[in-house]
């Protein structure tokens, strides 16, 4: 059996977790994976993910670096299995409080959607969330990748007109509230950051 090492040092959350999940899906049962992390919060997130999926991580700390080691096995339930998931994004920030932090959080959220397995069926943007579908958005490329993979991107037309950004929308279908309501009502699972 082989061993893999993932160097996730100096990577912002949730990248160490994403790399761990990806390596786990590409590793044969019985192989050992070690994730190198120098951020305690990221280390805790990786450990929690592994434990939640039936794996037993062993963690060591040396010279400012955590080494989280585990053995891949068939018990991993690393796949979310909603029948029809829709993500509804209502703002160009995430949470309430500091707007700068909120912009970083929503960027991380949108960029992480690509790592879901399976991907959502639809991502809907309304209110200031429509600004994330504009060509100058830091997540426009991630949204294009999602659309290329078959995820339907819906952008509220009323909101686009309100902000006068119709010419700037780089990804998705500019739609209406009726279509948005249909998609929200039909979702088996609705995720709103």
mmCIF file with all atom_site columns, C-alpha atoms in Angstrom:
data_model
loop_
_atom_site.group_PDB
_atom_site.id
_atom_site.type_symbol
_atom_site.label_atom_id
_atom_site.label_alt_id
_atom_site.label_comp_id
_atom_site.label_asym_id
_atom_site.label_entity_id
_atom_site.label_seq_id
_atom_site.pdbx_PDB_ins_code
_atom_site.Cartn_x
_atom_site.Cartn_y
_atom_site.Cartn_z
_atom_site.occupancy
_atom_site.B_iso_or_equiv
_atom_site.pdbx_formal_charge
_atom_site.auth_seq_id
_atom_site.auth_comp_id
_atom_site.auth_asym_id
_atom_site.auth_atom_id
_atom_site.pdbx_PDB_model_num
ATOM 1   C CA . UNK A 1 1   ? 0.000   0.000  0.000   1.00 0.00 ? 1   UNK A CA 1
ATOM 2   C CA . UNK A 1 2   ? 1.179   3.500  -0.795  1.00 0.00 ? 2   UNK A CA 1
ATOM 3   C CA . UNK A 1 3   ? 1.445   6.679  1.202   1.00 0.00 ? 3   UNK A CA 1
ATOM 4   C CA . UNK A 1 4   ? 0.443   10.190 0.127   1.00 0.00 ? 4   UNK A CA 1
ATOM 5   C CA . UNK A 1 5   ? 1.413   13.523 1.631   1.00 0.00 ? 5   UNK A CA 1
ATOM 6   C CA . UNK A 1 6   ? -0.634  16.661 1.079   1.00 0.00 ? 6   UNK A CA 1
ATOM 7   C CA . UNK A 1 7   ? 1.193   19.903 1.784   1.00 0.00 ? 7   UNK A CA 1
ATOM 8   C CA . UNK A 1 8   ? -1.572  22.287 2.859   1.00 0.00 ? 8   UNK A CA 1
ATOM 9   C CA . UNK A 1 9   ? 0.652   24.636 4.846   1.00 0.00 ? 9   UNK A CA 1
ATOM 10  C CA . UNK A 1 10  ? -0.154  28.350 4.496   1.00 0.00 ? 10  UNK A CA 1
ATOM 11  C CA . UNK A 1 11  ? -3.423  27.595 2.686   1.00 0.00 ? 11  UNK A CA 1
ATOM 12  C CA . UNK A 1 12  ? -6.539  29.497 3.683   1.00 0.00 ? 12  UNK A CA 1
ATOM 13  C CA . UNK A 1 13  ? -9.548  27.621 4.972   1.00 0.00 ? 13  UNK A CA 1
ATOM 14  C CA . UNK A 1 14  ? -11.272 25.597 3.454   1.00 0.00 ? 14  UNK A CA 1
ATOM 15  C CA . UNK A 1 15  ? -8.473  24.613 1.026   1.00 0.00 ? 15  UNK A CA 1
ATOM 16  C CA . UNK A 1 16  ? -6.805  22.043 3.366   1.00 0.00 ? 16  UNK A CA 1
ATOM 17  C CA . UNK A 1 17  ? -10.163 20.297 3.817   1.00 0.00 ? 17  UNK A CA 1
ATOM 18  C CA . UNK A 1 18  ? -10.879 20.372 0.073   1.00 0.00 ? 18  UNK A CA 1
ATOM 19  C CA . UNK A 1 19  ? -7.468  18.857 -0.700  1.00 0.00 ? 19  UNK A CA 1
ATOM 20  C CA . UNK A 1 20  ? -8.008  16.192 1.964   1.00 0.00 ? 20  UNK A CA 1
ATOM 21  C CA . UNK A 1 21  ? -11.420 15.271 0.580   1.00 0.00 ? 21  UNK A CA 1
ATOM 22  C CA . UNK A 1 22  ? -10.070 15.154 -2.977  1.00 0.00 ? 22  UNK A CA 1
ATOM 23  C CA . UNK A 1 23  ? -7.098  12.968 -1.974  1.00 0.00 ? 23  UNK A CA 1
ATOM 24  C CA . UNK A 1 24  ? -9.404  10.631 -0.093  1.00 0.00 ? 24  UNK A CA 1
ATOM 25  C CA . UNK A 1 25  ? -11.597 10.166 -3.151  1.00 0.00 ? 25  UNK A CA 1
ATOM 26  C CA . UNK A 1 26  ? -8.514  9.376  -5.273  1.00 0.00 ? 26  UNK A CA 1
ATOM 27  C CA . UNK A 1 27  ? -6.871  6.968  -2.806  1.00 0.00 ? 27  UNK A CA 1
ATOM 28  C CA . UNK A 1 28  ? -7.292  3.216  -2.641  1.00 0.00 ? 28  UNK A CA 1
ATOM 29  C CA . UNK A 1 29  ? -8.542  1.605  0.554   1.00 0.00 ? 29  UNK A CA 1
ATOM 30  C CA . UNK A 1 30  ? -5.705  0.871  2.938   1.00 0.00 ? 30  UNK A CA 1
ATOM 31  C CA . UNK A 1 31  ? -3.447  3.671  1.699   1.00 0.00 ? 31  UNK A CA 1
ATOM 32  C CA . UNK A 1 32  ? -2.148  6.188  4.228   1.00 0.00 ? 32  UNK A CA 1
ATOM 33  C CA . UNK A 1 33  ? -2.567  9.929  3.739   1.00 0.00 ? 33  UNK A CA 1
ATOM 34  C CA . UNK A 1 34  ? -0.759  12.623 5.733   1.00 0.00 ? 34  UNK A CA 1
ATOM 35  C CA . UNK A 1 35  ? -1.956  16.218 5.582   1.00 0.00 ? 35  UNK A CA 1
ATOM 36  C CA . UNK A 1 36  ? 0.501   18.929 6.634   1.00 0.00 ? 36  UNK A CA 1
ATOM 37  C CA . UNK A 1 37  ? -1.232  22.000 8.081   1.00 0.00 ? 37  UNK A CA 1
ATOM 38  C CA . UNK A 1 38  ? 0.142   24.959 10.029  1.00 0.00 ? 38  UNK A CA 1
ATOM 39  C CA . UNK A 1 39  ? -3.226  26.461 11.011  1.00 0.00 ? 39  UNK A CA 1
ATOM 40  C CA . UNK A 1 40  ? -5.032  24.998 14.022  1.00 0.00 ? 40  UNK A CA 1
ATOM 41  C CA . UNK A 1 41  ? -8.541  25.847 12.782  1.00 0.00 ? 41  UNK A CA 1
ATOM 42  C CA . UNK A 1 42  ? -7.885  24.132 9.451   1.00 0.00 ? 42  UNK A CA 1
ATOM 43  C CA . UNK A 1 43  ? -6.395  21.154 11.319  1.00 0.00 ? 43  UNK A CA 1
ATOM 44  C CA . UNK A 1 44  ? -9.539  20.916 13.474  1.00 0.00 ? 44  UNK A CA 1
ATOM 45  C CA . UNK A 1 45  ? -11.764 21.073 10.374  1.00 0.00 ? 45  UNK A CA 1
ATOM 46  C CA . UNK A 1 46  ? -9.825  18.265 8.662   1.00 0.00 ? 46  UNK A CA 1
ATOM 47  C CA . UNK A 1 47  ? -9.946  16.093 11.793  1.00 0.00 ? 47  UNK A CA 1
ATOM 48  C CA . UNK A 1 48  ? -13.690 16.690 12.200  1.00 0.00 ? 48  UNK A CA 1
ATOM 49  C CA . UNK A 1 49  ? -14.350 15.832 8.536   1.00 0.00 ? 49  UNK A CA 1
ATOM 50  C CA . UNK A 1 50  ? -12.389 12.589 8.850   1.00 0.00 ? 50  UNK A CA 1
ATOM 51  C CA . UNK A 1 51  ? -14.133 11.566 12.082  1.00 0.00 ? 51  UNK A CA 1
ATOM 52  C CA . UNK A 1 52  ? -17.556 12.440 10.638  1.00 0.00 ? 52  UNK A CA 1
ATOM 53  C CA . UNK A 1 53  ? -16.755 10.052 7.781   1.00 0.00 ? 53  UNK A CA 1
ATOM 54  C CA . UNK A 1 54  ? -15.781 7.117  9.994   1.00 0.00 ? 54  UNK A CA 1
ATOM 55  C CA . UNK A 1 55  ? -12.015 7.562  9.784   1.00 0.00 ? 55  UNK A CA 1
ATOM 56  C CA . UNK A 1 56  ? -9.536  7.801  12.660  1.00 0.00 ? 56  UNK A CA 1
ATOM 57  C CA . UNK A 1 57  ? -6.984  10.606 12.233  1.00 0.00 ? 57  UNK A CA 1
ATOM 58  C CA . UNK A 1 58  ? -3.727  10.600 14.186  1.00 0.00 ? 58  UNK A CA 1
ATOM 59  C CA . UNK A 1 59  ? -2.303  14.077 14.691  1.00 0.00 ? 59  UNK A CA 1
ATOM 60  C CA . UNK A 1 60  ? 1.257   15.068 15.560  1.00 0.00 ? 60  UNK A CA 1
ATOM 61  C CA . UNK A 1 61  ? 2.672   18.567 16.007  1.00 0.00 ? 61  UNK A CA 1
ATOM 62  C CA . UNK A 1 62  ? 6.276   19.445 15.214  1.00 0.00 ? 62  UNK A CA 1
ATOM 63  C CA . UNK A 1 63  ? 7.979   22.767 14.522  1.00 0.00 ? 63  UNK A CA 1
ATOM 64  C CA . UNK A 1 64  ? 4.710   24.648 13.948  1.00 0.00 ? 64  UNK A CA 1
ATOM 65  C CA . UNK A 1 65  ? 3.206   22.045 11.612  1.00 0.00 ? 65  UNK A CA 1
ATOM 66  C CA . UNK A 1 66  ? 0.369   19.620 12.307  1.00 0.00 ? 66  UNK A CA 1
ATOM 67  C CA . UNK A 1 67  ? 0.613   16.233 10.571  1.00 0.00 ? 67  UNK A CA 1
ATOM 68  C CA . UNK A 1 68  ? -2.824  14.628 10.318  1.00 0.00 ? 68  UNK A CA 1
ATOM 69  C CA . UNK A 1 69  ? -2.443  11.003 9.225   1.00 0.00 ? 69  UNK A CA 1
ATOM 70  C CA . UNK A 1 70  ? -5.224  8.547  8.422   1.00 0.00 ? 70  UNK A CA 1
ATOM 71  C CA . UNK A 1 71  ? -5.834  5.395  6.434   1.00 0.00 ? 71  UNK A CA 1
ATOM 72  C CA . UNK A 1 72  ? -8.358  5.453  3.611   1.00 0.00 ? 72  UNK A CA 1
ATOM 73  C CA . UNK A 1 73  ? -11.126 2.910  3.985   1.00 0.00 ? 73  UNK A CA 1
ATOM 74  C CA . UNK A 1 74  ? -14.504 1.904  2.701   1.00 0.00 ? 74  UNK A CA 1
ATOM 75  C CA . UNK A 1 75  ? -16.296 3.487  5.647   1.00 0.00 ? 75  UNK A CA 1
ATOM 76  C CA . UNK A 1 76  ? -15.897 6.979  4.238   1.00 0.00 ? 76  UNK A CA 1
ATOM 77  C CA . UNK A 1 77  ? -19.243 8.581  3.403   1.00 0.00 ? 77  UNK A CA 1
ATOM 78  C CA . UNK A 1 78  ? -17.702 11.510 1.568   1.00 0.00 ? 78  UNK A CA 1
ATOM 79  C CA . UNK A 1 79  ? -20.602 12.145 -0.752  1.00 0.00 ? 79  UNK A CA 1
ATOM 80  C CA . UNK A 1 80  ? -23.604 14.334 -0.069  1.00 0.00 ? 80  UNK A CA 1
ATOM 81  C CA . UNK A 1 81  ? -26.645 12.766 -1.661  1.00 0.00 ? 81  UNK A CA 1
ATOM 82  C CA . UNK A 1 82  ? -29.441 15.313 -2.017  1.00 0.00 ? 82  UNK A CA 1
ATOM 83  C CA . UNK A 1 83  ? -31.860 14.591 -4.833  1.00 0.00 ? 83  UNK A CA 1
ATOM 84  C CA . UNK A 1 84  ? -32.212 18.217 -5.941  1.00 0.00 ? 84  UNK A CA 1
ATOM 85  C CA . UNK A 1 85  ? -30.103 20.874 -4.234  1.00 0.00 ? 85  UNK A CA 1
ATOM 86  C CA . UNK A 1 86  ? -30.511 24.585 -4.891  1.00 0.00 ? 86  UNK A CA 1
ATOM 87  C CA . UNK A 1 87  ? -28.214 27.227 -3.445  1.00 0.00 ? 87  UNK A CA 1
ATOM 88  C CA . UNK A 1 88  ? -29.755 30.656 -2.915  1.00 0.00 ? 88  UNK A CA 1
ATOM 89  C CA . UNK A 1 89  ? -27.302 33.572 -2.608  1.00 0.00 ? 89  UNK A CA 1
ATOM 90  C CA . UNK A 1 90  ? -28.901 36.848 -1.565  1.00 0.00 ? 90  UNK A CA 1
ATOM 91  C CA . UNK A 1 91  ? -25.889 39.044 -0.951  1.00 0.00 ? 91  UNK A CA 1
ATOM 92  C CA . UNK A 1 92  ? -22.377 39.796 -2.131  1.00 0.00 ? 92  UNK A CA 1
ATOM 93  C CA . UNK A 1 93  ? -21.290 39.311 1.489   1.00 0.00 ? 93  UNK A CA 1
ATOM 94  C CA . UNK A 1 94  ? -21.855 36.437 3.907   1.00 0.00 ? 94  UNK A CA 1
ATOM 95  C CA . UNK A 1 95  ? -23.122 37.010 7.413   1.00 0.00 ? 95  UNK A CA 1
ATOM 96  C CA . UNK A 1 96  ? -23.700 40.258 9.222   1.00 0.00 ? 96  UNK A CA 1
ATOM 97  C CA . UNK A 1 97  ? -21.055 42.543 10.637  1.00 0.00 ? 97  UNK A CA 1
ATOM 98  C CA . UNK A 1 98  ? -17.842 43.396 8.872   1.00 0.00 ? 98  UNK A CA 1
ATOM 99  C CA . UNK A 1 99  ? -18.410 43.786 5.111   1.00 0.00 ? 99  UNK A CA 1
ATOM 100 C CA . UNK A 1 100 ? -14.773 43.111 4.196   1.00 0.00 ? 100 UNK A CA 1
ATOM 101 C CA . UNK A 1 101 ? -14.876 39.814 6.077   1.00 0.00 ? 101 UNK A CA 1
ATOM 102 C CA . UNK A 1 102 ? -18.293 39.077 4.578   1.00 0.00 ? 102 UNK A CA 1
ATOM 103 C CA . UNK A 1 103 ? -16.896 39.475 1.044   1.00 0.00 ? 103 UNK A CA 1
ATOM 104 C CA . UNK A 1 104 ? -14.056 37.051 1.822   1.00 0.00 ? 104 UNK A CA 1
ATOM 105 C CA . UNK A 1 105 ? -16.516 34.543 3.280   1.00 0.00 ? 105 UNK A CA 1
ATOM 106 C CA . UNK A 1 106 ? -18.894 34.616 0.299   1.00 0.00 ? 106 UNK A CA 1
ATOM 107 C CA . UNK A 1 107 ? -15.930 34.200 -2.070  1.00 0.00 ? 107 UNK A CA 1
ATOM 108 C CA . UNK A 1 108 ? -14.826 31.138 -0.108  1.00 0.00 ? 108 UNK A CA 1
ATOM 109 C CA . UNK A 1 109 ? -18.381 29.808 -0.094  1.00 0.00 ? 109 UNK A CA 1
ATOM 110 C CA . UNK A 1 110 ? -18.906 30.203 -3.843  1.00 0.00 ? 110 UNK A CA 1
ATOM 111 C CA . UNK A 1 111 ? -15.461 28.826 -4.700  1.00 0.00 ? 111 UNK A CA 1
ATOM 112 C CA . UNK A 1 112 ? -16.171 25.786 -2.520  1.00 0.00 ? 112 UNK A CA 1
ATOM 113 C CA . UNK A 1 113 ? -19.408 24.900 -4.334  1.00 0.00 ? 113 UNK A CA 1
ATOM 114 C CA . UNK A 1 114 ? -17.247 23.343 -7.082  1.00 0.00 ? 114 UNK A CA 1
ATOM 115 C CA . UNK A 1 115 ? -16.049 20.748 -4.564  1.00 0.00 ? 115 UNK A CA 1
ATOM 116 C CA . UNK A 1 116 ? -19.505 19.410 -3.687  1.00 0.00 ? 116 UNK A CA 1
ATOM 117 C CA . UNK A 1 117 ? -20.303 15.906 -4.816  1.00 0.00 ? 117 UNK A CA 1
ATOM 118 C CA . UNK A 1 118 ? -22.809 15.867 -6.304  1.00 0.00 ? 118 UNK A CA 1
ATOM 119 C CA . UNK A 1 119 ? -22.961 19.457 -7.494  1.00 0.00 ? 119 UNK A CA 1
ATOM 120 C CA . UNK A 1 120 ? -26.122 21.470 -6.883  1.00 0.00 ? 120 UNK A CA 1
ATOM 121 C CA . UNK A 1 121 ? -28.711 21.585 -9.632  1.00 0.00 ? 121 UNK A CA 1
ATOM 122 C CA . UNK A 1 122 ? -29.156 25.355 -9.422  1.00 0.00 ? 122 UNK A CA 1
ATOM 123 C CA . UNK A 1 123 ? -27.475 28.405 -7.899  1.00 0.00 ? 123 UNK A CA 1
ATOM 124 C CA . UNK A 1 124 ? -29.729 31.466 -7.670  1.00 0.00 ? 124 UNK A CA 1
ATOM 125 C CA . UNK A 1 125 ? -28.518 35.032 -7.154  1.00 0.00 ? 125 UNK A CA 1
ATOM 126 C CA . UNK A 1 126 ? -30.729 37.920 -6.096  1.00 0.00 ? 126 UNK A CA 1
ATOM 127 C CA . UNK A 1 127 ? -30.500 41.253 -4.288  1.00 0.00 ? 127 UNK A CA 1
ATOM 128 C CA . UNK A 1 128 ? -26.806 42.254 -4.072  1.00 0.00 ? 128 UNK A CA 1
ATOM 129 C CA . UNK A 1 129 ? -25.901 38.606 -4.734  1.00 0.00 ? 129 UNK A CA 1
ATOM 130 C CA . UNK A 1 130 ? -26.310 39.333 -8.472  1.00 0.00 ? 130 UNK A CA 1
ATOM 131 C CA . UNK A 1 131 ? -23.067 41.321 -8.331  1.00 0.00 ? 131 UNK A CA 1
ATOM 132 C CA . UNK A 1 132 ? -21.225 38.009 -7.889  1.00 0.00 ? 132 UNK A CA 1
ATOM 133 C CA . UNK A 1 133 ? -22.238 37.018 -11.442 1.00 0.00 ? 133 UNK A CA 1
ATOM 134 C CA . UNK A 1 134 ? -20.680 40.164 -12.940 1.00 0.00 ? 134 UNK A CA 1
ATOM 135 C CA . UNK A 1 135 ? -17.509 39.968 -15.038 1.00 0.00 ? 135 UNK A CA 1
ATOM 136 C CA . UNK A 1 136 ? -15.451 41.853 -12.426 1.00 0.00 ? 136 UNK A CA 1
ATOM 137 C CA . UNK A 1 137 ? -16.497 39.465 -9.639  1.00 0.00 ? 137 UNK A CA 1
ATOM 138 C CA . UNK A 1 138 ? -13.755 37.465 -7.907  1.00 0.00 ? 138 UNK A CA 1
ATOM 139 C CA . UNK A 1 139 ? -15.943 34.349 -8.259  1.00 0.00 ? 139 UNK A CA 1
ATOM 140 C CA . UNK A 1 140 ? -17.017 34.743 -11.906 1.00 0.00 ? 140 UNK A CA 1
ATOM 141 C CA . UNK A 1 141 ? -14.570 32.057 -13.064 1.00 0.00 ? 141 UNK A CA 1
ATOM 142 C CA . UNK A 1 142 ? -15.821 29.577 -10.440 1.00 0.00 ? 142 UNK A CA 1
ATOM 143 C CA . UNK A 1 143 ? -19.387 30.227 -11.564 1.00 0.00 ? 143 UNK A CA 1
ATOM 144 C CA . UNK A 1 144 ? -18.424 29.675 -15.206 1.00 0.00 ? 144 UNK A CA 1
ATOM 145 C CA . UNK A 1 145 ? -16.865 26.347 -14.246 1.00 0.00 ? 145 UNK A CA 1
ATOM 146 C CA . UNK A 1 146 ? -20.045 25.342 -12.435 1.00 0.00 ? 146 UNK A CA 1
ATOM 147 C CA . UNK A 1 147 ? -22.149 26.324 -15.434 1.00 0.00 ? 147 UNK A CA 1
ATOM 148 C CA . UNK A 1 148 ? -19.844 24.323 -17.729 1.00 0.00 ? 148 UNK A CA 1
ATOM 149 C CA . UNK A 1 149 ? -20.458 21.301 -15.487 1.00 0.00 ? 149 UNK A CA 1
ATOM 150 C CA . UNK A 1 150 ? -24.227 21.639 -15.909 1.00 0.00 ? 150 UNK A CA 1
ATOM 151 C CA . UNK A 1 151 ? -25.185 23.704 -12.863 1.00 0.00 ? 151 UNK A CA 1
ATOM 152 C CA . UNK A 1 152 ? -27.952 26.149 -13.756 1.00 0.00 ? 152 UNK A CA 1
ATOM 153 C CA . UNK A 1 153 ? -27.017 29.695 -12.716 1.00 0.00 ? 153 UNK A CA 1
ATOM 154 C CA . UNK A 1 154 ? -30.019 32.018 -12.362 1.00 0.00 ? 154 UNK A CA 1
ATOM 155 C CA . UNK A 1 155 ? -29.634 35.772 -11.841 1.00 0.00 ? 155 UNK A CA 1
ATOM 156 C CA . UNK A 1 156 ? -32.594 37.953 -10.815 1.00 0.00 ? 156 UNK A CA 1
ATOM 157 C CA . UNK A 1 157 ? -33.485 40.365 -13.644 1.00 0.00 ? 157 UNK A CA 1
ATOM 158 C CA . UNK A 1 158 ? -35.177 42.896 -11.359 1.00 0.00 ? 158 UNK A CA 1
ATOM 159 C CA . UNK A 1 159 ? -32.022 43.040 -9.232  1.00 0.00 ? 159 UNK A CA 1
ATOM 160 C CA . UNK A 1 160 ? -29.737 43.337 -12.275 1.00 0.00 ? 160 UNK A CA 1
ATOM 161 C CA . UNK A 1 161 ? -31.867 46.248 -13.535 1.00 0.00 ? 161 UNK A CA 1
ATOM 162 C CA . UNK A 1 162 ? -31.963 47.869 -10.102 1.00 0.00 ? 162 UNK A CA 1
ATOM 163 C CA . UNK A 1 163 ? -28.149 47.902 -9.929  1.00 0.00 ? 163 UNK A CA 1
ATOM 164 C CA . UNK A 1 164 ? -27.904 48.748 -13.654 1.00 0.00 ? 164 UNK A CA 1
ATOM 165 C CA . UNK A 1 165 ? -25.418 45.940 -14.340 1.00 0.00 ? 165 UNK A CA 1
ATOM 166 C CA . UNK A 1 166 ? -27.096 44.005 -17.183 1.00 0.00 ? 166 UNK A CA 1
ATOM 167 C CA . UNK A 1 167 ? -24.112 44.621 -19.475 1.00 0.00 ? 167 UNK A CA 1
ATOM 168 C CA . UNK A 1 168 ? -21.736 43.341 -16.794 1.00 0.00 ? 168 UNK A CA 1
ATOM 169 C CA . UNK A 1 169 ? -23.330 39.929 -16.125 1.00 0.00 ? 169 UNK A CA 1
ATOM 170 C CA . UNK A 1 170 ? -20.717 37.359 -17.174 1.00 0.00 ? 170 UNK A CA 1
ATOM 171 C CA . UNK A 1 171 ? -22.380 34.107 -16.211 1.00 0.00 ? 171 UNK A CA 1
ATOM 172 C CA . UNK A 1 172 ? -25.852 32.694 -15.800 1.00 0.00 ? 172 UNK A CA 1
ATOM 173 C CA . UNK A 1 173 ? -29.297 33.341 -17.151 1.00 0.00 ? 173 UNK A CA 1
ATOM 174 C CA . UNK A 1 174 ? -30.963 36.624 -16.260 1.00 0.00 ? 174 UNK A CA 1
ATOM 175 C CA . UNK A 1 175 ? -34.392 35.496 -15.169 1.00 0.00 ? 175 UNK A CA 1
ATOM 176 C CA . UNK A 1 176 ? -37.498 36.501 -13.239 1.00 0.00 ? 176 UNK A CA 1
ATOM 177 C CA . UNK A 1 177 ? -39.043 36.007 -9.827  1.00 0.00 ? 177 UNK A CA 1
ATOM 178 C CA . UNK A 1 178 ? -41.483 33.387 -11.105 1.00 0.00 ? 178 UNK A CA 1
ATOM 179 C CA . UNK A 1 179 ? -38.633 31.137 -12.261 1.00 0.00 ? 179 UNK A CA 1
ATOM 180 C CA . UNK A 1 180 ? -36.728 31.799 -9.043  1.00 0.00 ? 180 UNK A CA 1
ATOM 181 C CA . UNK A 1 181 ? -39.808 30.890 -6.983  1.00 0.00 ? 181 UNK A CA 1
ATOM 182 C CA . UNK A 1 182 ? -40.309 27.689 -9.010  1.00 0.00 ? 182 UNK A CA 1
ATOM 183 C CA . UNK A 1 183 ? -36.708 26.610 -8.428  1.00 0.00 ? 183 UNK A CA 1
ATOM 184 C CA . UNK A 1 184 ? -36.834 27.404 -4.717  1.00 0.00 ? 184 UNK A CA 1
ATOM 185 C CA . UNK A 1 185 ? -40.168 25.585 -4.270  1.00 0.00 ? 185 UNK A CA 1
ATOM 186 C CA . UNK A 1 186 ? -39.001 22.509 -6.213  1.00 0.00 ? 186 UNK A CA 1
ATOM 187 C CA . UNK A 1 187 ? -35.722 22.082 -4.315  1.00 0.00 ? 187 UNK A CA 1
ATOM 188 C CA . UNK A 1 188 ? -35.454 18.980 -2.144  1.00 0.00 ? 188 UNK A CA 1
ATOM 189 C CA . UNK A 1 189 ? -32.640 20.742 -0.333  1.00 0.00 ? 189 UNK A CA 1
ATOM 190 C CA . UNK A 1 190 ? -32.175 24.510 -0.142  1.00 0.00 ? 190 UNK A CA 1
ATOM 191 C CA . UNK A 1 191 ? -28.870 25.998 1.010   1.00 0.00 ? 191 UNK A CA 1
ATOM 192 C CA . UNK A 1 192 ? -28.593 29.695 1.847   1.00 0.00 ? 192 UNK A CA 1
ATOM 193 C CA . UNK A 1 193 ? -25.317 31.085 3.210   1.00 0.00 ? 193 UNK A CA 1
#
